[in-house]
Short mmCIF file of C-alpha atoms and ligand atoms in Angstrom, two decimals:
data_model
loop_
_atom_site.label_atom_id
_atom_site.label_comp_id
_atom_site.label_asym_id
_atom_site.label_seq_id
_atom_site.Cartn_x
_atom_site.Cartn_y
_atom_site.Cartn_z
CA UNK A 1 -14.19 -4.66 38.13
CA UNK A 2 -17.18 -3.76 35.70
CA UNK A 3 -18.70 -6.63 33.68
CA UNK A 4 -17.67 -5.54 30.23
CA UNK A 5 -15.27 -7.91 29.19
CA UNK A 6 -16.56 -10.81 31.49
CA UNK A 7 -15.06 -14.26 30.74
CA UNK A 8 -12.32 -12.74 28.77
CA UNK A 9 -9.16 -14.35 29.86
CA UNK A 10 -5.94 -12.40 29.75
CA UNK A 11 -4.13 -12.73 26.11
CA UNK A 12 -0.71 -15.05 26.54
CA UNK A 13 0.92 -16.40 23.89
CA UNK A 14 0.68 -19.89 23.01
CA UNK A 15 2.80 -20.01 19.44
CA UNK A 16 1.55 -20.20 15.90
CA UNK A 17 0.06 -23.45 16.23
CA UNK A 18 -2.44 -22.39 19.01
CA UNK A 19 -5.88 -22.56 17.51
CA UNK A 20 -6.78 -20.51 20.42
CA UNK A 21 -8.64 -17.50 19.41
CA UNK A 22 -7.57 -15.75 22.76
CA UNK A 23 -4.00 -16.21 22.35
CA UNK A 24 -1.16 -14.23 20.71
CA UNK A 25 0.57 -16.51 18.21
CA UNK A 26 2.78 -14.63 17.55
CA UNK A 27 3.34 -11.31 19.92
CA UNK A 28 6.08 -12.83 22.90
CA UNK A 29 6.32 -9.61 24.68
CA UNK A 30 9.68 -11.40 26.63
CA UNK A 31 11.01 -13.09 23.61
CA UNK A 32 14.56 -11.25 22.93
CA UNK A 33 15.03 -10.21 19.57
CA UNK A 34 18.23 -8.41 18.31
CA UNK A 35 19.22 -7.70 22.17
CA UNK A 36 15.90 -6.22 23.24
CA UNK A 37 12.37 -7.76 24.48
CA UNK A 38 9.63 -7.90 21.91
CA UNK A 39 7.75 -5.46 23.59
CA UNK A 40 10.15 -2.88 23.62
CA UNK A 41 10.65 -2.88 20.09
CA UNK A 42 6.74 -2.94 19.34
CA UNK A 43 5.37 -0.63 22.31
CA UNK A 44 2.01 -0.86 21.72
CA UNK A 45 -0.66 1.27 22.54
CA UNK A 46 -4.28 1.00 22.47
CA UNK A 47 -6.23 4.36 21.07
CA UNK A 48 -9.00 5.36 23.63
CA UNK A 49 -11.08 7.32 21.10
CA UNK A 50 -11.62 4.24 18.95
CA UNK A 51 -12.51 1.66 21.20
CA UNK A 52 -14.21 3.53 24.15
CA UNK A 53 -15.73 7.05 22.63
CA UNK A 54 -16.51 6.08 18.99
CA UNK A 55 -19.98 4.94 18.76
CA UNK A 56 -20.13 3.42 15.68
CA UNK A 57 -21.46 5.93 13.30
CA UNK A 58 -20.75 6.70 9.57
CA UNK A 59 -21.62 9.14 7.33
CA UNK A 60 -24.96 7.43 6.57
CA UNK A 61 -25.49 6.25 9.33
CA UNK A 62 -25.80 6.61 13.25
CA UNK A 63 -24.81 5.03 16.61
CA UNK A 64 -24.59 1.06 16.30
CA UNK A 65 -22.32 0.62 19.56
CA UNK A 66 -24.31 0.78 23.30
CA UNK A 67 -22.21 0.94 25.25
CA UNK A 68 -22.86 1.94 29.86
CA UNK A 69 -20.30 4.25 29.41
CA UNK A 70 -21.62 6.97 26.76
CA UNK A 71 -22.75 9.81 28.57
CA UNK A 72 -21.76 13.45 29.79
CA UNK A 73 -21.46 12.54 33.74
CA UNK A 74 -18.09 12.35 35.02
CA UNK A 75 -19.48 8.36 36.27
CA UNK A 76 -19.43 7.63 32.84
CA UNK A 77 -16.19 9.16 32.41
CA UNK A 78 -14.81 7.13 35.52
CA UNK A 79 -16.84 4.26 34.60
CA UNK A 80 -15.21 4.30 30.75
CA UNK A 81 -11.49 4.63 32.24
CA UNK A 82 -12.39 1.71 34.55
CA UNK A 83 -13.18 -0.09 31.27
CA UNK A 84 -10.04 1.27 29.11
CA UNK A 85 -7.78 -0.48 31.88
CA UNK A 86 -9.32 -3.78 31.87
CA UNK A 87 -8.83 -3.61 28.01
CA UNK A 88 -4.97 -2.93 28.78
CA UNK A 89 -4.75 -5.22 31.28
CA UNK A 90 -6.84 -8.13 28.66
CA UNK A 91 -3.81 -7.16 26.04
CA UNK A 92 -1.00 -6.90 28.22
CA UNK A 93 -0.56 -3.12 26.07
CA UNK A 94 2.30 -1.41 27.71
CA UNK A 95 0.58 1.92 26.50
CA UNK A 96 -2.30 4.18 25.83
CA UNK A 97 -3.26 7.43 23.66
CA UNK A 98 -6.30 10.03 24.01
CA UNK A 99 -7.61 13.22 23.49
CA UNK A 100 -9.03 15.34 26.30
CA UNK A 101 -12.47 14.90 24.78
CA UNK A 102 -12.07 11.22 24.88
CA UNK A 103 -11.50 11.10 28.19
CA UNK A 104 -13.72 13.89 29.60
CA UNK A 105 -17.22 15.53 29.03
CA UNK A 106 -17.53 18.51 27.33
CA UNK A 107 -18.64 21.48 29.85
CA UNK A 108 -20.49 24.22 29.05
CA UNK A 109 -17.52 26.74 29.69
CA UNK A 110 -13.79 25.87 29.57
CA UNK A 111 -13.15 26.17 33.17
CA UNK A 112 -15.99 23.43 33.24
CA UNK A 113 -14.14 21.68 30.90
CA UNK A 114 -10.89 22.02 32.25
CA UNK A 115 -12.41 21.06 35.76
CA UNK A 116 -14.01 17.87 34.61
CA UNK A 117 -10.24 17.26 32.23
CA UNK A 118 -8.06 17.61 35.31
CA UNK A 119 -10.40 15.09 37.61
CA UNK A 120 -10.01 12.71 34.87
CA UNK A 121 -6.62 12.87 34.45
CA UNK A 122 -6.12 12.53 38.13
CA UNK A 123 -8.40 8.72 38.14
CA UNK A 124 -6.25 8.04 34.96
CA UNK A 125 -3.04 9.03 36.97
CA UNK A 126 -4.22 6.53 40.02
CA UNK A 127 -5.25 3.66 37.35
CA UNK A 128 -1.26 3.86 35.95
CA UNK A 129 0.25 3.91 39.02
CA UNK A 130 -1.76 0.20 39.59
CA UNK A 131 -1.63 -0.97 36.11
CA UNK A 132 0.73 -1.59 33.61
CA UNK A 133 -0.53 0.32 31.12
CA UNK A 134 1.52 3.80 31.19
CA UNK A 135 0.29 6.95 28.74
CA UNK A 136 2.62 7.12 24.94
CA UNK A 137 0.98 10.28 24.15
CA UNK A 138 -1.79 12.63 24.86
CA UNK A 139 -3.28 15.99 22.49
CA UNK A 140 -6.53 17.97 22.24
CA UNK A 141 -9.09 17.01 20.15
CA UNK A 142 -9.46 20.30 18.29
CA UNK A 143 -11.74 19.01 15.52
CA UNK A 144 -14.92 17.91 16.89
CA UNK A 145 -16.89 20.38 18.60
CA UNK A 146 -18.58 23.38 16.05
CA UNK A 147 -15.88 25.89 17.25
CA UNK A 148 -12.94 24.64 15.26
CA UNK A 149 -15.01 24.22 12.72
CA UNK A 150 -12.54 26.61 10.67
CA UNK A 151 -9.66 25.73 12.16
CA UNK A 152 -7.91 25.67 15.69
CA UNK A 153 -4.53 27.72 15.20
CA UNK A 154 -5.77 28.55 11.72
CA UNK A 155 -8.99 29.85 12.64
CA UNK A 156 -9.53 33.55 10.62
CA UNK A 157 -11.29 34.14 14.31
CA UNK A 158 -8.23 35.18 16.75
CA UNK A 159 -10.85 33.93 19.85
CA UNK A 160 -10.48 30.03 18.24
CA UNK A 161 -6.65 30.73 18.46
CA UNK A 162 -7.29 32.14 21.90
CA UNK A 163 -9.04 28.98 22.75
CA UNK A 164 -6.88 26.32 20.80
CA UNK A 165 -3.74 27.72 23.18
CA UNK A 166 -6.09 27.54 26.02
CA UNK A 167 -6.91 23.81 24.49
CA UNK A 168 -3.30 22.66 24.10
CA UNK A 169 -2.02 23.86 27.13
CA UNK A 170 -4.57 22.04 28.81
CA UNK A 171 -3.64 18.73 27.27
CA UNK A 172 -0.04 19.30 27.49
CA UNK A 173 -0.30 19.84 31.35
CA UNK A 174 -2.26 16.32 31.25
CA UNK A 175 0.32 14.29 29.29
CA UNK A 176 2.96 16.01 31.31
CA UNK A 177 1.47 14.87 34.85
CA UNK A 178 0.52 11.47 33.67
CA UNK A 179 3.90 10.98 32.81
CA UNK A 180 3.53 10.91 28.50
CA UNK A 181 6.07 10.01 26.07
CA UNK A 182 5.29 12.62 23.42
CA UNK A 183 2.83 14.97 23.04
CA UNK A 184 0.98 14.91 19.35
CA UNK A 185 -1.14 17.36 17.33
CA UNK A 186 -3.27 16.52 14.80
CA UNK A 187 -4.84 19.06 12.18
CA UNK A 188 -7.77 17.75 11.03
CA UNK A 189 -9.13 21.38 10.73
CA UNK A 190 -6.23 23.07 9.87
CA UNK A 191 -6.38 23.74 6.40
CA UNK A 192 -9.38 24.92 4.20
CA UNK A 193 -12.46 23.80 2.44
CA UNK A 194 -12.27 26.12 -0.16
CA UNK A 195 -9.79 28.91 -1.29
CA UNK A 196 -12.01 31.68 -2.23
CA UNK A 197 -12.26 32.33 1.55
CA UNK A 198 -8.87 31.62 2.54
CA UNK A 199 -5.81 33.77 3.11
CA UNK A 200 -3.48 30.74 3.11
CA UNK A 201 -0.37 32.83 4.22
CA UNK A 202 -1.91 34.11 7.19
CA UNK A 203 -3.23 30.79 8.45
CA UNK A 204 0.01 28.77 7.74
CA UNK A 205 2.27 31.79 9.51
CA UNK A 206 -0.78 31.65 12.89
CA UNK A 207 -0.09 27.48 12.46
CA UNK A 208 3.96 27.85 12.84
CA UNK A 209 3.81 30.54 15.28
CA UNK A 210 1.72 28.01 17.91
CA UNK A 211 4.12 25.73 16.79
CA UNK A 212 6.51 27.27 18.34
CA UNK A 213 4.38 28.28 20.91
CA UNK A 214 3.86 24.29 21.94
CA UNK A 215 7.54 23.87 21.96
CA UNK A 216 8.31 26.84 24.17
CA UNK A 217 5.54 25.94 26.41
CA UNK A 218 7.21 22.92 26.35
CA UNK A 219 10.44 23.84 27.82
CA UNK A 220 8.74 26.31 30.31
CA UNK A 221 7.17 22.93 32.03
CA UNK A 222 9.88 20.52 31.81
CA UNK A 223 7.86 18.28 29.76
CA UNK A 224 10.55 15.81 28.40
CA UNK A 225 8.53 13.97 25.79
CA UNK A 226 8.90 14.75 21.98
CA UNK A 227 6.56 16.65 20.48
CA UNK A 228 4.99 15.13 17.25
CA UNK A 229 3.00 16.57 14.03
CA UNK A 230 0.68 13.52 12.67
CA UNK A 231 0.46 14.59 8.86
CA UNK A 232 -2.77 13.51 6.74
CA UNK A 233 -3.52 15.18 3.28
CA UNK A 234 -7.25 16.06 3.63
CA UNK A 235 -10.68 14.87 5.38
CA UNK A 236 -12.40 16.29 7.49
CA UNK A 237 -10.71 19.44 5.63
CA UNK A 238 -10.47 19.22 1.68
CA UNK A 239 -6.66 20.00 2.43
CA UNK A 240 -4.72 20.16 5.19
CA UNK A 241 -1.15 21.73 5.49
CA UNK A 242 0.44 19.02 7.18
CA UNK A 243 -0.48 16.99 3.87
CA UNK A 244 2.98 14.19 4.17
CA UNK A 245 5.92 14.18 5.77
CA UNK A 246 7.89 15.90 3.40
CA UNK A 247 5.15 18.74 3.11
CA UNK A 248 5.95 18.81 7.28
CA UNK A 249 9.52 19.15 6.77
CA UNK A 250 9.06 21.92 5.08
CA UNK A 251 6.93 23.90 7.32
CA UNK A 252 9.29 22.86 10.07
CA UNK A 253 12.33 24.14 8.36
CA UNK A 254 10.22 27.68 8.02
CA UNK A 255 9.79 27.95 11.87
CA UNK A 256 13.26 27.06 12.69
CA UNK A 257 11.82 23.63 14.53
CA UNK A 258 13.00 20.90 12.49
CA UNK A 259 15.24 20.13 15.55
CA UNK A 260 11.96 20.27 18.27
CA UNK A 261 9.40 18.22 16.20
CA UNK A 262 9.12 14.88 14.92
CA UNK A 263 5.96 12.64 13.48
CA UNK A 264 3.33 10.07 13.98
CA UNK A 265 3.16 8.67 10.88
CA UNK A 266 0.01 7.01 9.84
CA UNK A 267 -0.39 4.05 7.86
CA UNK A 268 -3.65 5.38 6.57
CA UNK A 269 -3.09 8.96 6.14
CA UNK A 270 0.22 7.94 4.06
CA UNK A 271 -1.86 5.98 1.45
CA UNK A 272 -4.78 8.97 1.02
CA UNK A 273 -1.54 11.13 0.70
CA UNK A 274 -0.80 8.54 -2.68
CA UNK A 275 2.16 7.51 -0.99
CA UNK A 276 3.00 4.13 0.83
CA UNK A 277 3.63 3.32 4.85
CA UNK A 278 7.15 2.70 4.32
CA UNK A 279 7.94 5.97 2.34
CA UNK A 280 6.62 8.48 4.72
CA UNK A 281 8.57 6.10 7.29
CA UNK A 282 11.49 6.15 4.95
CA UNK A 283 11.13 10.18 4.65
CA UNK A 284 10.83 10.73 7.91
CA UNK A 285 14.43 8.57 8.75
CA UNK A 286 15.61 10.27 6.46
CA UNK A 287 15.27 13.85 7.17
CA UNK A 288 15.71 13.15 11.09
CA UNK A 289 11.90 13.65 11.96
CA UNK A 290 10.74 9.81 12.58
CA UNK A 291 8.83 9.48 15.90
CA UNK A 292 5.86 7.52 16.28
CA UNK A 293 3.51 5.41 14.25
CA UNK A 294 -0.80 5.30 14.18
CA UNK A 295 -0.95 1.69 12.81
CA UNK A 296 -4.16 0.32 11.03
CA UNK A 297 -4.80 0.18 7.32
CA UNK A 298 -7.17 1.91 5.01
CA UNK A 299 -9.45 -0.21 2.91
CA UNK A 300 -7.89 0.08 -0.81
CA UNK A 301 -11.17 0.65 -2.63
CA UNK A 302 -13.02 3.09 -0.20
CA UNK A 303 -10.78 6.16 -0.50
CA UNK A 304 -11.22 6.99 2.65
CA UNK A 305 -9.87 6.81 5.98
CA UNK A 306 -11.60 3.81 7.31
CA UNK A 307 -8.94 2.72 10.53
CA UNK A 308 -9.31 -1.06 10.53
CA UNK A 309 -6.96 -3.13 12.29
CA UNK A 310 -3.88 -4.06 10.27
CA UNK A 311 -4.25 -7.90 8.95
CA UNK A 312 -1.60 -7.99 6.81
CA UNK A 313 1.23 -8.83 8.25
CA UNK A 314 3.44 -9.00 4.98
CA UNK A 315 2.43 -5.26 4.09
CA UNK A 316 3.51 -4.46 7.77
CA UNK A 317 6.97 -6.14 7.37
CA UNK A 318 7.74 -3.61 5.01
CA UNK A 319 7.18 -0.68 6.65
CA UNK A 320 8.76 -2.67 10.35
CA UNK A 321 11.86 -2.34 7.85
CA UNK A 322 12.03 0.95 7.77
CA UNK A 323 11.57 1.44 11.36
CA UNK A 324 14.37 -0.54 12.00
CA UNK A 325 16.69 1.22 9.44
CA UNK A 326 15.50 4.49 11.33
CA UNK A 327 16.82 2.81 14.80
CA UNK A 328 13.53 2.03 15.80
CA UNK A 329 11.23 3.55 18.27
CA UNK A 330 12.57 6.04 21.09
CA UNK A 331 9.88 8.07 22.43
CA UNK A 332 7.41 6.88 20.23
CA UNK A 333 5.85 3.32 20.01
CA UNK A 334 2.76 1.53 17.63
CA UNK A 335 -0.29 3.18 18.81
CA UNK A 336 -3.23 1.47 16.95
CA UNK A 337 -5.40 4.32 15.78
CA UNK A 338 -8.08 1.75 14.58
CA UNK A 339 -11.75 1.11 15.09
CA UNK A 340 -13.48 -1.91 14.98
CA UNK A 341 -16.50 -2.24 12.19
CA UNK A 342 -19.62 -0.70 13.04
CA UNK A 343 -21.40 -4.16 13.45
CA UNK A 344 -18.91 -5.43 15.78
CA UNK A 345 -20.61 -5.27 18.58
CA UNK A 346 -19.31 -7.52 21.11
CA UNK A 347 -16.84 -6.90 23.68
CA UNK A 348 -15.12 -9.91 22.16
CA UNK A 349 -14.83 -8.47 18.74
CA UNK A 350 -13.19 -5.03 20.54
CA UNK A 351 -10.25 -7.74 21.94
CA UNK A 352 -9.79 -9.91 19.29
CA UNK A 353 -9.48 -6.59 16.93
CA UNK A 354 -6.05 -5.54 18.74
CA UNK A 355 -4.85 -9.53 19.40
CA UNK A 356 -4.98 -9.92 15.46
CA UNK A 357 -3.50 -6.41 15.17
CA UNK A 358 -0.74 -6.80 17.85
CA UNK A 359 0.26 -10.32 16.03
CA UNK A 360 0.27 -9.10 12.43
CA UNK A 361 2.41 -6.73 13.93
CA UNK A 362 4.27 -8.78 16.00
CA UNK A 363 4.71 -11.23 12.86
CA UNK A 364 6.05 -8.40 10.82
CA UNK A 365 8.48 -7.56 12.93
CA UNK A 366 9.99 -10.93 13.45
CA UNK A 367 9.92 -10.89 9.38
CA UNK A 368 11.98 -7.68 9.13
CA UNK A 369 14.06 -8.87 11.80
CA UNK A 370 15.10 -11.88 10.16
CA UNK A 371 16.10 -9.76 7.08
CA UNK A 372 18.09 -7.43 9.06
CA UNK A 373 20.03 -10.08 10.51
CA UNK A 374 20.76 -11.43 7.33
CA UNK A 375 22.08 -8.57 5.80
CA UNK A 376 21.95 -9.36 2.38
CA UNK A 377 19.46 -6.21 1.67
CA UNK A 378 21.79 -3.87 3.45
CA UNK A 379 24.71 -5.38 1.55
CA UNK A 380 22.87 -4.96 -1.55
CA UNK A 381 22.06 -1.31 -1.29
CA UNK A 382 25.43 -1.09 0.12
CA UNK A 383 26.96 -2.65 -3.08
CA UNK A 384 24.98 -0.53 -5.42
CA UNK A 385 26.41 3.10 -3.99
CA UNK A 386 30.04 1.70 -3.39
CA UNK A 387 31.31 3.83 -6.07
CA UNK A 388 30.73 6.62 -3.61
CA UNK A 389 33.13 5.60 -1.51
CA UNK A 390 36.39 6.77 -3.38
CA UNK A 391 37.95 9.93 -2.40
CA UNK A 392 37.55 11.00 -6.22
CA UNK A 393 33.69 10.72 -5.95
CA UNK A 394 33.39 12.22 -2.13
CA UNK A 395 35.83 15.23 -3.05
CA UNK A 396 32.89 16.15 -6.09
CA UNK A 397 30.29 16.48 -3.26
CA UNK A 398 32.89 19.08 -1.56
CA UNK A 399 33.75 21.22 -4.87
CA UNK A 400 32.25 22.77 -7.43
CA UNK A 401 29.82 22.27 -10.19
CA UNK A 402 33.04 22.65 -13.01
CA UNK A 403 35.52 20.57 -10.88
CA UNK A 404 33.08 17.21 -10.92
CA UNK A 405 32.78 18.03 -15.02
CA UNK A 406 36.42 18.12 -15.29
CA UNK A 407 36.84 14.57 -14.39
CA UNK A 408 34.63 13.45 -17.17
CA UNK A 409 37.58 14.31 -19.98
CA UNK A 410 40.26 13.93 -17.66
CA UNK A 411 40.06 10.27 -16.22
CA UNK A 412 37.74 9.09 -19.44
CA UNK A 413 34.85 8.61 -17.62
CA UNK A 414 32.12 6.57 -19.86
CA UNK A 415 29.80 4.88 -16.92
CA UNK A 416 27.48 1.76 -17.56
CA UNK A 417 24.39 1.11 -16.60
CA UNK A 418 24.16 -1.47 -13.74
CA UNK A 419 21.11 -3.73 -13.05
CA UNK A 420 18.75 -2.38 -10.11
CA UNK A 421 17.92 -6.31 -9.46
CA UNK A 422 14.66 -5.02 -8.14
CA UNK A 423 13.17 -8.78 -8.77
CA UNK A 424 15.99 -10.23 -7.03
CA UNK A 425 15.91 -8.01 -4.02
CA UNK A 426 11.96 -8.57 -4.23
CA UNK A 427 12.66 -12.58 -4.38
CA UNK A 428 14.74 -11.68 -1.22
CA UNK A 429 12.08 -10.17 0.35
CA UNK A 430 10.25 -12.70 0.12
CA UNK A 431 12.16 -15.36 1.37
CA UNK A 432 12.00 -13.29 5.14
CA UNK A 433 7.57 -12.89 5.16
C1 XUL B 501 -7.41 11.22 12.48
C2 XUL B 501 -6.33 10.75 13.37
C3 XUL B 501 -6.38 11.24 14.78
C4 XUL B 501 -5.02 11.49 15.35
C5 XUL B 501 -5.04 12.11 16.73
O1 XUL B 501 -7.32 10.73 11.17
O2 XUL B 501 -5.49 9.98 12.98
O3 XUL B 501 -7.07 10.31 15.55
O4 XUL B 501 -4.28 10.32 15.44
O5 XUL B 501 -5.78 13.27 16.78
CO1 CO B 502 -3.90 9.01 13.88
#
């Protein structure tokens, strides 16, 4: 046991009127709900980069956090996994999430680095097989360190692309021995700063051939995990190709992989994308690519993406909706890619950060559950495309273009307007949050 998190009792839940700070009042991991344990529908995960690698710098400004385990020794590596655990264990997460350079120092040549990677994912493999906490997903950070600073797969330099495979596979061997649930890539870098030295083409066709790539590689190990593209519009890059869900579709479509890859949709990168939560969600169900979810929320004003724990628990309902309507989670889970404040010092603060997250959560679930149940939204949206169901309205989806005109004139058709009732259905809404 380190000291970190000294007199921190482990998080149980006492109902929502405990005035306990450490106390879920609302996350039951055993409560049933709609056949299946709370915790199975929610799957948490805590995001090591956030709470054990960030150290609490901004664009103005520089380190806040000190913490015993920021250094480039393996200790500190060992010492910061040792730390990560007693988190989990604190929360009672049933997962985690990292990158390789979360989790490992940087050598000074990748066999170093690979070295120092594959003796941390062996302590992590030991810590999981006496903990709880078991690995969601892993990936490579390939947007930190100077030499993706034009790109990983996208690089214009074929020795970055050399090195991103070199990278992935890497990462992918990781989450494949310690047992991951998906495997996720993130392009921060892949897009450009500015067109007048990009040859778009080229770097989208280099990005959807290691695409492929990572799901071949995939099959050649047996990994059984999904594999999952996290979309975000821009920042670090001005633009990235993987700029929404849809914009993903797309690109899958083009490399025949719309069947191998799914998403981690992120509550933050949806709203810099001028979209909401529950549409990329709903986009996602819709077109058969939903996966996983990065929960946290964006500050409104900033513009940026600021990761702070979600507090909001009827803004989460909404999107918990959607997640249901999509069949909820299989592979994927709510991993909260979120960061305390920079002046949150305390180990306390780092806790209490993912109990408030993992009850707003928890609270919007039970919310959207309790309008599932119901019905009456489902009925609604039912009642509004009934007229579909007739065999004169399916057999226009099956002919032509001339043959759905022909029943205007021939059966008199003169259709009226019908209310949306979006007030009503929002007066509905409410009733449930
Ligand atoms: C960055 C972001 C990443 C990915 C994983 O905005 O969300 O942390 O989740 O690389
Ligand atoms: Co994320």
């Amino acid at each position: 046991m380190t000291d970190f998190f000294k007199n921190i009792p482990a998080i149980k839940y006492e109902g929502p009127n405990s005035t306990n700070e450490f106390a879920f009042r609302h996350y039951n991991p055993d409560e049933v709900i709609l056949g299946k344990r709370m915790e199975d529908h929610l799957r948490f995960a805590a995001a090591y980069w956030h709470s054990f690698a960030w150290p609490g710098t901004d664009p103005f400004g520089g380190q806040t956090l000190e913490r015993a385990w920021f250094g480039d020794t393996m200790a500190h590596a060992k010492l910061k996994a040792d730390v990560a655990f007693e988190m989990f264990d604190i929360l009672g997460v049933p997962f985690y999430a990292f990158h390789d350079a979360d989790a490992r120092p940087e050598g000074k040549t990748f066999a170093e680095s690979l070295r120092n990677l594959e003796e941390i994912v062996d302590y992590l493999g030991v810590k999981q097989s006496t903990h709880k906490t078991q690995l969601l997903w892993g990936t490579a950070n390939l947007f930190s360190h100077r030499r993706w600073m034009s790109g990983a797969a996208t690089n214009p330099d074929p020795d970055v692309y050399a090195f991103a495979a070199a990278t992935v596979k890497s990462c992918m061997d990781a989450t494949m021995k310690l047992g991951g649930q998906n495997y996720v890539l993130w392009g921060g870098r892949e897009g450009y700063e500015t067109l007048l030295n990009t040859d778009m083409k080229a770097e989208r066709d280099h990005a959807g051939r290691f695409l492929q790539q990572v799901v071949e590689y995939k099959y050649k190990i047996g990994f059984k995990g999904a594999i999952l593209i996290e979309p975000k519009p821009q920042e670090p890059s001005k633009h990235q190709y993987d700029y929404d869900v849809a914009t993903v579709y797309g690109f899958l479509k083009d490399f025949g992989l719309e069947k191998e890859v799914q998403t981690n949709i992120e509550q933050g990168h949806a709203i810099l994308a001028g979209h909401s939560f529950e549409h990329e969600i709903a986009t996602a169900a819709a077109l058969g690519i939903f996966g996983s979810i990065d929960m946290n929320r964006n500050d409104y004003q900033s513009g940026w993406d600021t990761d702070q724990f979600p507090n909001n628990h009827a803004e989460k309902a909404v999107a918990f909706y959607e997640i249901l309507r999509a069949g909820g989670y299989k592979t994927g889970g709510t991993n909260f890619d979120a960061k305390i404040r920079r002046q949150s010092l305390d180990p306390e603060d780092l806790i209490l950060a993912h109990v408030g997250g993992m009850d707003t959560c928890a609270r919007a679930l039970k919310s959207a559950m309790a309008l599932m149940q119901s019905g009456e939204m489902e009925a609604a949206r039912n009642t509004r495309y009934a007229g579909w169901n007739t065999a004169a309205a399916k057999s226009m989806l099956t002919g032509s273009l001339d043959a759905a005109a022909a029943r205007v004139p021939a059966e008199n058709l003169d259709p009226q307007p019908i209310s949306g009732r979006q007030e009503r259905l929002e007066n509905l809404w409410n009733r449930f949050v």
